[in-house]
mmCIF file of C-alpha atoms in Angstrom:
data_model
loop_
_atom_site.group_PDB
_atom_site.id
_atom_site.type_symbol
_atom_site.label_atom_id
_atom_site.label_comp_id
_atom_site.label_asym_id
_atom_site.label_seq_id
_atom_site.Cartn_x
_atom_site.Cartn_y
_atom_site.Cartn_z
ATOM 1 C CA UNK H 1 -31.422 10.163 41.990
ATOM 2 C CA UNK H 2 -32.898 6.974 40.552
ATOM 3 C CA UNK H 3 -30.773 4.110 39.319
ATOM 4 C CA UNK H 4 -30.634 2.944 35.720
ATOM 5 C CA UNK H 5 -32.175 -0.418 36.627
ATOM 6 C CA UNK H 6 -35.143 1.300 38.262
ATOM 7 C CA UNK H 7 -35.860 3.688 35.386
ATOM 8 C CA UNK H 8 -35.559 1.111 32.609
ATOM 9 C CA UNK H 9 -38.431 -0.876 34.174
ATOM 10 C CA UNK H 10 -40.856 2.043 33.921
ATOM 11 C CA UNK H 11 -43.571 2.092 31.267
ATOM 12 C CA UNK H 12 -42.585 5.646 30.346
ATOM 13 C CA UNK H 13 -38.900 6.237 30.953
ATOM 14 C CA UNK H 14 -36.712 9.218 30.199
ATOM 15 C CA UNK H 15 -34.506 9.362 27.108
ATOM 16 C CA UNK H 16 -31.402 7.118 27.196
ATOM 17 C CA UNK H 17 -28.282 9.014 26.129
ATOM 18 C CA UNK H 18 -24.661 8.174 25.464
ATOM 19 C CA UNK H 19 -21.942 10.670 26.360
ATOM 20 C CA UNK H 20 -18.614 10.450 24.516
ATOM 21 C CA UNK H 21 -15.677 11.879 26.481
ATOM 22 C CA UNK H 22 -12.556 12.121 24.309
ATOM 23 C CA UNK H 23 -8.966 12.918 25.251
ATOM 24 C CA UNK H 24 -7.051 13.942 22.111
ATOM 25 C CA UNK H 25 -3.332 13.092 21.737
ATOM 26 C CA UNK H 26 -2.532 16.715 22.653
ATOM 27 C CA UNK H 27 -4.452 16.394 25.939
ATOM 28 C CA UNK H 28 -7.356 18.547 24.756
ATOM 29 C CA UNK H 29 -10.809 17.344 25.806
ATOM 30 C CA UNK H 30 -13.789 16.937 23.493
ATOM 31 C CA UNK H 31 -17.339 16.127 24.640
ATOM 32 C CA UNK H 32 -19.875 14.691 22.182
ATOM 33 C CA UNK H 33 -23.387 13.279 22.396
ATOM 34 C CA UNK H 34 -26.470 12.869 20.226
ATOM 35 C CA UNK H 35 -28.150 15.814 22.031
ATOM 36 C CA UNK H 36 -26.803 19.020 23.556
ATOM 37 C CA UNK H 37 -26.685 18.296 27.281
ATOM 38 C CA UNK H 38 -24.687 19.114 30.414
ATOM 39 C CA UNK H 39 -23.265 15.948 31.982
ATOM 40 C CA UNK H 40 -20.900 15.790 34.968
ATOM 41 C CA UNK H 41 -20.548 19.560 34.779
ATOM 42 C CA UNK H 42 -19.389 19.542 31.136
ATOM 43 C CA UNK H 43 -21.441 20.717 28.135
ATOM 44 C CA UNK H 44 -21.703 17.997 25.487
ATOM 45 C CA UNK H 45 -22.283 19.116 21.903
ATOM 46 C CA UNK H 46 -24.708 17.312 19.579
ATOM 47 C CA UNK H 47 -22.172 15.663 17.248
ATOM 48 C CA UNK H 48 -23.015 11.948 17.246
ATOM 49 C CA UNK H 49 -25.161 10.959 14.261
ATOM 50 C CA UNK H 50 -24.763 7.192 14.419
ATOM 51 C CA UNK H 51 -22.933 4.475 16.364
ATOM 52 C CA UNK H 52 -22.876 0.691 16.742
ATOM 53 C CA UNK H 53 -22.280 0.431 20.483
ATOM 54 C CA UNK H 54 -25.259 -1.828 21.095
ATOM 55 C CA UNK H 55 -24.281 -4.388 18.448
ATOM 56 C CA UNK H 56 -23.185 -7.100 20.875
ATOM 57 C CA UNK H 57 -20.988 -9.901 19.558
ATOM 58 C CA UNK H 58 -21.520 -12.952 21.718
ATOM 59 C CA UNK H 59 -18.876 -15.599 21.004
ATOM 60 C CA UNK H 60 -17.003 -13.182 18.768
ATOM 61 C CA UNK H 61 -13.559 -13.911 17.370
ATOM 62 C CA UNK H 62 -11.878 -11.941 20.138
ATOM 63 C CA UNK H 63 -13.748 -13.893 22.868
ATOM 64 C CA UNK H 64 -15.741 -10.939 24.156
ATOM 65 C CA UNK H 65 -19.477 -10.695 24.822
ATOM 66 C CA UNK H 66 -19.370 -7.016 23.938
ATOM 67 C CA UNK H 67 -18.128 -5.004 21.021
ATOM 68 C CA UNK H 68 -14.464 -4.993 20.032
ATOM 69 C CA UNK H 69 -14.669 -1.892 17.835
ATOM 70 C CA UNK H 70 -16.956 1.105 18.139
ATOM 71 C CA UNK H 71 -17.741 3.023 14.955
ATOM 72 C CA UNK H 72 -19.025 6.579 15.419
ATOM 73 C CA UNK H 73 -20.343 8.913 12.721
ATOM 74 C CA UNK H 74 -19.853 12.550 13.761
ATOM 75 C CA UNK H 75 -21.534 15.631 12.309
ATOM 76 C CA UNK H 76 -18.879 17.551 10.410
ATOM 77 C CA UNK H 77 -20.750 20.061 8.242
ATOM 78 C CA UNK H 78 -18.794 22.895 9.886
ATOM 79 C CA UNK H 79 -15.476 20.984 9.412
ATOM 80 C CA UNK H 80 -14.712 21.305 13.132
ATOM 81 C CA UNK H 81 -13.739 17.632 13.439
ATOM 82 C CA UNK H 82 -11.694 17.801 10.237
ATOM 83 C CA UNK H 83 -9.742 20.730 11.695
ATOM 84 C CA UNK H 84 -8.978 18.695 14.817
ATOM 85 C CA UNK H 85 -7.736 15.858 12.638
ATOM 86 C CA UNK H 86 -5.536 18.216 10.598
ATOM 87 C CA UNK H 87 -4.079 20.242 13.461
ATOM 88 C CA UNK H 88 -3.762 17.570 16.152
ATOM 89 C CA UNK H 89 -4.666 14.206 14.664
ATOM 90 C CA UNK H 90 -7.461 11.966 15.914
ATOM 91 C CA UNK H 91 -5.385 8.778 15.904
ATOM 92 C CA UNK H 92 -4.635 7.794 19.490
ATOM 93 C CA UNK H 93 -7.634 9.638 20.959
ATOM 94 C CA UNK H 94 -8.823 7.934 24.149
ATOM 95 C CA UNK H 95 -12.588 7.534 24.425
ATOM 96 C CA UNK H 96 -14.834 6.850 27.401
ATOM 97 C CA UNK H 97 -18.554 6.332 26.748
ATOM 98 C CA UNK H 98 -21.042 6.935 29.579
ATOM 99 C CA UNK H 99 -24.713 5.964 29.649
ATOM 100 C CA UNK H 100 -27.486 7.743 31.555
ATOM 101 C CA UNK H 101 -31.165 8.679 31.290
ATOM 102 C CA UNK H 102 -32.022 12.335 30.750
ATOM 103 C CA UNK H 103 -35.092 14.559 30.660
ATOM 104 C CA UNK H 104 -34.659 16.401 27.364
ATOM 105 C CA UNK H 105 -37.219 19.227 27.922
ATOM 106 C CA UNK H 106 -35.545 20.285 31.174
ATOM 107 C CA UNK H 107 -32.031 19.304 30.082
ATOM 108 C CA UNK H 108 -31.251 17.379 33.273
ATOM 109 C CA UNK H 109 -29.771 13.949 33.973
ATOM 110 C CA UNK H 110 -32.290 11.857 35.920
ATOM 111 C CA UNK H 111 -30.267 8.738 36.786
ATOM 112 C CA UNK H 112 -26.831 7.639 37.779
ATOM 113 C CA UNK H 113 -24.346 6.989 34.979
ATOM 114 C CA UNK H 114 -22.364 3.923 34.010
ATOM 115 C CA UNK H 115 -19.354 3.371 31.755
ATOM 116 C CA UNK H 116 -20.081 1.280 28.664
ATOM 117 C CA UNK H 117 -16.920 1.501 26.599
ATOM 118 C CA UNK H 118 -13.273 2.551 26.744
ATOM 119 C CA UNK H 119 -11.180 2.580 23.613
ATOM 120 C CA UNK H 120 -8.501 4.147 21.435
ATOM 121 C CA UNK H 121 -9.101 5.738 18.031
ATOM 122 C CA UNK H 122 -7.422 4.968 14.753
ATOM 123 C CA UNK H 123 -7.301 7.204 11.701
ATOM 124 C CA UNK H 124 -10.670 8.427 10.362
ATOM 125 C CA UNK H 125 -12.316 5.797 8.169
ATOM 126 C CA UNK H 126 -14.228 8.262 6.002
ATOM 127 C CA UNK H 127 -14.532 12.039 5.722
ATOM 128 C CA UNK H 128 -17.403 13.489 3.691
ATOM 129 C CA UNK H 129 -18.874 16.959 3.288
ATOM 130 C CA UNK H 130 -21.104 16.617 6.347
ATOM 131 C CA UNK H 131 -19.807 13.681 8.411
ATOM 132 C CA UNK H 132 -16.681 11.947 9.694
ATOM 133 C CA UNK H 133 -16.508 8.259 10.620
ATOM 134 C CA UNK H 134 -14.117 7.256 13.393
ATOM 135 C CA UNK H 135 -13.443 3.772 14.767
ATOM 136 C CA UNK H 136 -12.324 3.092 18.339
ATOM 137 C CA UNK H 137 -10.746 -0.213 19.408
ATOM 138 C CA UNK H 138 -11.841 -1.574 22.777
ATOM 139 C CA UNK H 139 -9.051 -1.417 25.357
ATOM 140 C CA UNK H 140 -10.131 -4.863 26.573
ATOM 141 C CA UNK H 141 -10.005 -6.380 23.102
ATOM 142 C CA UNK H 142 -7.453 -9.082 22.422
ATOM 143 C CA UNK H 143 -6.823 -7.498 19.023
ATOM 144 C CA UNK H 144 -5.998 -3.952 20.041
ATOM 145 C CA UNK H 145 -3.090 -3.258 17.716
ATOM 146 C CA UNK H 146 -3.867 -3.345 13.993
ATOM 147 C CA UNK H 147 -1.016 -4.393 11.737
ATOM 148 C CA UNK H 148 0.208 -2.852 9.546
ATOM 149 C CA UNK H 149 -0.280 0.302 11.592
ATOM 150 C CA UNK H 150 0.429 2.888 8.860
ATOM 151 C CA UNK H 151 -1.898 3.575 5.940
ATOM 152 C CA UNK H 152 -1.185 5.092 2.548
ATOM 153 C CA UNK H 153 -2.289 8.712 2.835
ATOM 154 C CA UNK H 154 -1.510 12.131 1.426
ATOM 155 C CA UNK H 155 -0.513 13.692 4.761
ATOM 156 C CA UNK H 156 2.410 12.543 6.900
ATOM 157 C CA UNK H 157 1.559 9.876 9.470
ATOM 158 C CA UNK H 158 4.310 10.698 11.997
ATOM 159 C CA UNK H 159 3.785 12.570 15.271
ATOM 160 C CA UNK H 160 5.372 16.028 15.232
ATOM 161 C CA UNK H 161 7.346 16.927 18.397
ATOM 162 C CA UNK H 162 5.870 20.213 19.637
ATOM 163 C CA UNK H 163 7.683 20.742 22.964
ATOM 164 C CA UNK H 164 11.415 20.870 23.849
ATOM 165 C CA UNK H 165 11.175 17.527 25.675
ATOM 166 C CA UNK H 166 9.504 15.924 22.684
ATOM 167 C CA UNK H 167 12.143 17.297 20.296
ATOM 168 C CA UNK H 168 14.896 15.943 22.550
ATOM 169 C CA UNK H 169 13.192 12.552 22.379
ATOM 170 C CA UNK H 170 12.803 12.830 18.597
ATOM 171 C CA UNK H 171 16.588 13.100 18.158
ATOM 172 C CA UNK H 172 17.364 9.519 19.186
ATOM 173 C CA UNK H 173 14.129 8.195 20.652
ATOM 174 C CA UNK H 174 15.152 8.660 24.278
ATOM 175 C CA UNK H 175 14.677 5.572 26.445
ATOM 176 C CA UNK H 176 12.382 4.018 23.820
ATOM 177 C CA UNK H 177 14.878 4.350 20.980
ATOM 178 C CA UNK H 178 13.415 3.987 17.517
ATOM 179 C CA UNK H 179 10.105 2.882 19.043
ATOM 180 C CA UNK H 180 9.437 6.410 20.319
ATOM 181 C CA UNK H 181 6.347 8.050 18.804
ATOM 182 C CA UNK H 182 8.481 11.070 17.795
ATOM 183 C CA UNK H 183 11.495 9.216 16.390
ATOM 184 C CA UNK H 184 10.020 8.743 12.910
ATOM 185 C CA UNK H 185 9.534 12.474 12.456
ATOM 186 C CA UNK H 186 12.864 13.314 14.053
ATOM 187 C CA UNK H 187 12.449 17.113 14.022
ATOM 188 C CA UNK H 188 14.955 18.406 16.603
ATOM 189 C CA UNK H 189 16.266 21.693 15.221
ATOM 190 C CA UNK H 190 16.882 23.291 18.654
ATOM 191 C CA UNK H 191 18.616 20.223 20.128
ATOM 192 C CA UNK H 192 22.389 19.784 19.979
ATOM 193 C CA UNK H 193 23.141 17.448 17.093
ATOM 194 C CA UNK H 194 19.548 17.609 15.887
ATOM 195 C CA UNK H 195 18.136 18.131 12.408
ATOM 196 C CA UNK H 196 15.586 20.487 10.902
ATOM 197 C CA UNK H 197 15.172 24.201 10.222
ATOM 198 C CA UNK H 198 14.427 27.029 12.637
ATOM 199 C CA UNK H 199 11.915 29.842 12.201
ATOM 200 C CA UNK H 200 13.541 33.190 13.072
ATOM 201 C CA UNK H 201 15.868 31.368 15.447
ATOM 202 C CA UNK H 202 13.075 29.418 17.152
ATOM 203 C CA UNK H 203 11.942 25.843 16.656
ATOM 204 C CA UNK H 204 8.621 25.146 14.963
ATOM 205 C CA UNK H 205 5.960 24.038 17.442
ATOM 206 C CA UNK H 206 3.328 22.702 15.037
ATOM 207 C CA UNK H 207 2.909 21.032 11.657
ATOM 208 C CA UNK H 208 -0.102 20.360 9.444
ATOM 209 C CA UNK H 209 1.598 17.178 8.114
ATOM 210 C CA UNK H 210 1.668 18.449 4.534
ATOM 211 C CA UNK H 211 4.601 18.208 2.139
ATOM 212 C CA UNK H 212 4.871 22.016 2.045
ATOM 213 C CA UNK H 213 5.365 22.382 5.788
ATOM 214 C CA UNK H 214 7.679 19.376 5.905
ATOM 215 C CA UNK H 215 9.938 21.120 3.371
ATOM 216 C CA UNK H 216 9.719 24.345 5.390
ATOM 217 C CA UNK H 217 10.858 22.496 8.522
ATOM 218 C CA UNK H 218 13.742 20.887 6.639
ATOM 219 C CA UNK H 219 12.544 17.317 7.118
ATOM 220 C CA UNK H 220 11.589 16.450 3.531
ATOM 221 C CA UNK H 221 15.039 16.043 1.966
ATOM 222 C CA UNK H 222 17.752 18.176 3.602
ATOM 223 C CA UNK H 223 17.726 20.876 6.233
ATOM 224 C CA UNK H 224 19.443 24.276 6.006
ATOM 225 C CA UNK H 225 22.661 22.807 7.448
ATOM 226 C CA UNK H 226 22.845 20.119 4.786
ATOM 227 C CA UNK H 227 21.771 17.211 6.982
ATOM 228 C CA UNK H 228 19.950 14.457 5.100
ATOM 229 C CA UNK H 229 16.480 14.053 6.617
ATOM 230 C CA UNK H 230 13.928 12.458 4.231
ATOM 231 C CA UNK H 231 11.302 11.874 6.937
ATOM 232 C CA UNK H 232 8.070 12.748 5.100
ATOM 233 C CA UNK H 233 5.613 9.857 5.506
ATOM 234 C CA UNK H 234 2.915 10.842 3.016
ATOM 235 C CA UNK H 235 2.296 9.888 -0.609
ATOM 236 C CA UNK H 236 1.202 12.411 -3.229
ATOM 237 C CA UNK H 237 -0.236 11.211 -6.497
ATOM 238 C CA UNK H 238 0.327 13.033 -9.772
ATOM 239 C CA UNK H 239 -2.029 13.123 -12.779
ATOM 240 C CA UNK H 240 -1.740 9.879 -14.729
ATOM 241 C CA UNK H 241 -2.437 11.600 -18.071
ATOM 242 C CA UNK H 242 -0.026 14.232 -19.437
ATOM 243 C CA UNK H 243 0.920 15.509 -22.911
ATOM 244 C CA UNK H 244 4.202 14.013 -24.184
ATOM 245 C CA UNK H 245 6.281 13.916 -27.381
ATOM 246 C CA UNK H 246 7.911 10.650 -28.387
ATOM 247 C CA UNK H 247 11.541 10.775 -29.532
ATOM 248 C CA UNK H 248 11.658 11.630 -33.243
ATOM 249 C CA UNK H 249 8.005 12.657 -33.381
ATOM 250 C CA UNK H 250 6.902 16.134 -34.451
ATOM 251 C CA UNK H 251 3.574 16.118 -32.625
ATOM 252 C CA UNK H 252 2.477 15.573 -29.067
ATOM 253 C CA UNK H 253 -0.046 13.090 -27.733
ATOM 254 C CA UNK H 254 -1.531 12.063 -24.382
ATOM 255 C CA UNK H 255 0.658 9.688 -22.427
ATOM 256 C CA UNK H 256 -0.626 6.112 -21.990
ATOM 257 C CA UNK H 257 -2.615 5.575 -18.816
ATOM 258 C CA UNK H 258 -0.585 4.001 -16.035
ATOM 259 C CA UNK H 259 -2.344 2.318 -13.132
ATOM 260 C CA UNK H 260 -1.141 3.090 -9.613
ATOM 261 C CA UNK H 261 -1.742 -0.076 -7.604
ATOM 262 C CA UNK H 262 -1.455 1.750 -4.280
ATOM 263 C CA UNK H 263 -4.678 3.327 -3.033
ATOM 264 C CA UNK H 264 -5.390 5.722 -0.192
ATOM 265 C CA UNK H 265 -6.119 3.985 3.128
ATOM 266 C CA UNK H 266 -4.469 0.738 1.995
ATOM 267 C CA UNK H 267 -1.993 -0.573 4.594
ATOM 268 C CA UNK H 268 1.739 -0.066 4.110
ATOM 269 C CA UNK H 269 3.306 -3.558 3.808
ATOM 270 C CA UNK H 270 5.444 -5.096 6.542
ATOM 271 C CA UNK H 271 8.406 -7.180 5.343
ATOM 272 C CA UNK H 272 10.853 -9.214 7.422
ATOM 273 C CA UNK H 273 13.951 -10.996 6.185
ATOM 274 C CA UNK H 274 14.779 -11.529 2.516
ATOM 275 C CA UNK H 275 12.165 -12.456 -0.038
ATOM 276 C CA UNK H 276 10.251 -11.637 -3.189
ATOM 277 C CA UNK H 277 7.561 -8.992 -2.822
ATOM 278 C CA UNK H 278 5.040 -7.483 -5.208
ATOM 279 C CA UNK H 279 5.665 -3.797 -4.577
ATOM 280 C CA UNK H 280 2.831 -1.278 -4.609
ATOM 281 C CA UNK H 281 3.193 1.314 -7.391
ATOM 282 C CA UNK H 282 2.516 4.725 -5.843
ATOM 283 C CA UNK H 283 3.558 6.802 -8.859
ATOM 284 C CA UNK H 284 3.862 5.941 -12.538
ATOM 285 C CA UNK H 285 4.071 8.168 -15.599
ATOM 286 C CA UNK H 286 5.078 7.646 -19.206
ATOM 287 C CA UNK H 287 6.864 10.513 -20.977
ATOM 288 C CA UNK H 288 6.593 8.978 -24.447
ATOM 289 C CA UNK H 289 9.917 7.171 -24.183
ATOM 290 C CA UNK H 290 10.329 5.816 -20.675
ATOM 291 C CA UNK H 291 7.951 4.891 -17.882
ATOM 292 C CA UNK H 292 8.965 6.355 -14.530
ATOM 293 C CA UNK H 293 7.724 4.499 -11.451
ATOM 294 C CA UNK H 294 8.065 4.776 -7.695
ATOM 295 C CA UNK H 295 7.307 1.661 -5.664
ATOM 296 C CA UNK H 296 6.468 1.259 -1.994
ATOM 297 C CA UNK H 297 8.393 -1.697 -0.573
ATOM 298 C CA UNK H 298 7.716 -1.815 3.163
ATOM 299 C CA UNK H 299 7.778 -0.016 6.487
ATOM 300 C CA UNK H 300 11.015 0.579 8.350
ATOM 301 C CA UNK H 301 14.663 0.428 7.351
ATOM 302 C CA UNK H 302 15.531 -1.547 4.220
ATOM 303 C CA UNK H 303 19.060 -2.907 3.930
ATOM 304 C CA UNK H 304 18.950 -3.077 0.164
ATOM 305 C CA UNK H 305 17.245 -4.287 -3.003
ATOM 306 C CA UNK H 306 18.847 -7.320 -4.637
ATOM 307 C CA UNK H 307 16.832 -7.660 -7.835
ATOM 308 C CA UNK H 308 14.002 -5.850 -9.659
ATOM 309 C CA UNK H 309 11.796 -7.659 -12.190
ATOM 310 C CA UNK H 310 9.178 -5.843 -14.288
ATOM 311 C CA UNK H 311 6.964 -7.821 -16.696
ATOM 312 C CA UNK H 312 9.292 -10.848 -16.344
ATOM 313 C CA UNK H 313 12.321 -8.753 -17.351
ATOM 314 C CA UNK H 314 15.117 -8.056 -14.883
ATOM 315 C CA UNK H 315 15.948 -4.357 -14.574
ATOM 316 C CA UNK H 316 19.609 -3.541 -13.769
ATOM 317 C CA UNK H 317 20.691 -1.152 -11.050
ATOM 318 C CA UNK H 318 21.637 2.372 -12.125
ATOM 319 C CA UNK H 319 25.319 2.967 -12.879
ATOM 320 C CA UNK H 320 26.432 6.623 -12.551
ATOM 321 C CA UNK H 321 27.739 8.083 -15.817
ATOM 322 C CA UNK H 322 26.237 5.379 -18.053
ATOM 323 C CA UNK H 323 23.367 5.786 -20.514
ATOM 324 C CA UNK H 324 20.945 3.016 -19.548
ATOM 325 C CA UNK H 325 17.965 4.161 -21.605
ATOM 326 C CA UNK H 326 17.910 0.925 -23.594
ATOM 327 C CA UNK H 327 17.612 -1.339 -20.553
ATOM 328 C CA UNK H 328 16.033 0.865 -17.930
ATOM 329 C CA UNK H 329 17.351 1.043 -14.381
ATOM 330 C CA UNK H 330 16.409 1.212 -10.730
ATOM 331 C CA UNK H 331 17.914 3.217 -7.926
#
């Protein structure tokens, strides 16, 4: 078999191909390329529509003469990639990209192969009717970990523990404590002292990361045993325009438009210490008398909120049993 250096010098060379070998977080393997081809004994499906692997960045910010992030556009007209993202999650997928020359008419590889890129995937950047864009961060990059790591999204961002060992780790984080990948979800219904609901006496082994299934598993607010959970990590918007009736009025009218400052795919803020922050409004609605708002403060555990100011007016904290309609309140 000829070498790559020999073939690339020829006046008429075979077709250069890239082969994308992916290991999903569940361990399942996926094989993608721009053409249907058998490589290293594995059939690669024609999924890759576009990539930027050959956009070298000499003297880049991360001091690499290669590419720090690989962006891949995958064919998704059949929603196969979307299903993988929903059922398993593409974030954390490990990618290895191989390069080789191939003879397309015969479907054979004609040269040796070489590895061009190794990286780890983040969440999908864009999902359309016929394509899905996924970005992989180079394992050799000096900027491997993006911060903040969690984005505002409709589905939950936490990893669901599917096996007994994972559920045992989700209870208290195991040796990693709260830094365990399963600790944020925390579903551990079949573990002594755990939380969550069972299904016909058995623990759930999967989750589609929706609010509905989170409620079913007892992790949205409380489980069947009364344990407080509140682990859902998604944000669901409501219509900003509803029909309301102002106090004392005899007719209804559309509620004033309220702008939600939080947008999908925006990063969730990180806050350390004590300080003033401009919170992201993830839900706001006016009922004709009061404006109800939910604000996103930051990731992680918050010790408390000391003061809330809206439009230069300080809003007092809610006092149980008191009518605070005139001043408003926060809780």
